[in-house]
Short mmCIF file of C-alpha atoms in Angstrom, two decimals:
data_model
loop_
_atom_site.label_atom_id
_atom_site.label_comp_id
_atom_site.label_asym_id
_atom_site.label_seq_id
_atom_site.Cartn_x
_atom_site.Cartn_y
_atom_site.Cartn_z
CA UNK N 1 -1.40 14.80 30.62
CA UNK N 2 -4.67 15.53 28.51
CA UNK N 3 -4.96 16.66 25.67
CA UNK N 4 -6.88 19.78 23.60
CA UNK N 5 -9.82 18.59 21.88
CA UNK N 6 -8.65 19.13 18.15
CA UNK N 7 -10.53 21.00 15.73
CA UNK N 8 -13.29 18.91 13.46
CA UNK N 9 -11.72 20.47 10.09
CA UNK N 10 -8.94 19.79 11.57
CA UNK N 11 -9.95 16.30 11.94
CA UNK N 12 -11.96 15.81 9.09
CA UNK N 13 -7.95 16.85 6.84
CA UNK N 14 -6.36 13.96 8.90
CA UNK N 15 -8.90 11.50 7.56
CA UNK N 16 -8.69 12.53 4.11
CA UNK N 17 -5.58 12.01 4.27
CA UNK N 18 -5.43 8.68 5.74
CA UNK N 19 -8.42 7.36 3.40
CA UNK N 20 -5.63 8.47 0.58
CA UNK N 21 -2.96 7.13 2.35
CA UNK N 22 -5.00 4.19 2.19
CA UNK N 23 -6.08 4.10 -1.51
CA UNK N 24 -2.73 3.59 -2.56
CA UNK N 25 -1.63 1.08 -0.24
CA UNK N 26 -5.04 -0.61 -1.15
CA UNK N 27 -4.08 0.51 -4.73
CA UNK N 28 0.37 -1.47 -3.97
CA UNK N 29 -1.60 -4.71 -2.76
CA UNK N 30 -3.88 -4.79 -6.45
CA UNK N 31 -0.56 -3.95 -8.48
CA UNK N 32 1.11 -6.98 -6.81
CA UNK N 33 -1.76 -9.75 -6.60
CA UNK N 34 -2.51 -8.98 -10.08
CA UNK N 35 0.75 -9.58 -11.09
CA UNK N 36 1.38 -12.54 -8.83
CA UNK N 37 -1.58 -14.20 -10.31
CA UNK N 38 0.65 -13.10 -13.93
CA UNK N 39 3.48 -14.96 -13.02
CA UNK N 40 5.29 -12.01 -12.84
CA UNK N 41 8.40 -11.08 -11.10
CA UNK N 42 7.29 -8.73 -8.04
CA UNK N 43 10.43 -8.43 -6.29
CA UNK N 44 14.11 -8.42 -6.69
CA UNK N 45 13.57 -11.79 -4.61
CA UNK N 46 11.34 -13.44 -6.44
CA UNK N 47 13.32 -13.28 -9.45
CA UNK N 48 16.43 -15.05 -7.25
CA UNK N 49 14.10 -17.66 -6.18
CA UNK N 50 12.69 -18.49 -10.07
CA UNK N 51 14.18 -22.02 -11.56
CA UNK N 52 16.97 -20.55 -14.42
CA UNK N 53 16.38 -22.02 -17.71
CA UNK N 54 19.05 -21.61 -20.20
#
């Protein structure tokens, strides 16, 4: 089974979508890393693991 070659416009549109998704992922990972550096809790599990203070 062979695929018909995609048009260059469709390929460019697909790559634009992939690029946008990667930029969002990079932003989320960067935000999470920055929060970790500031010792902020990034998930519910992190908050559960923190030492309890009174």
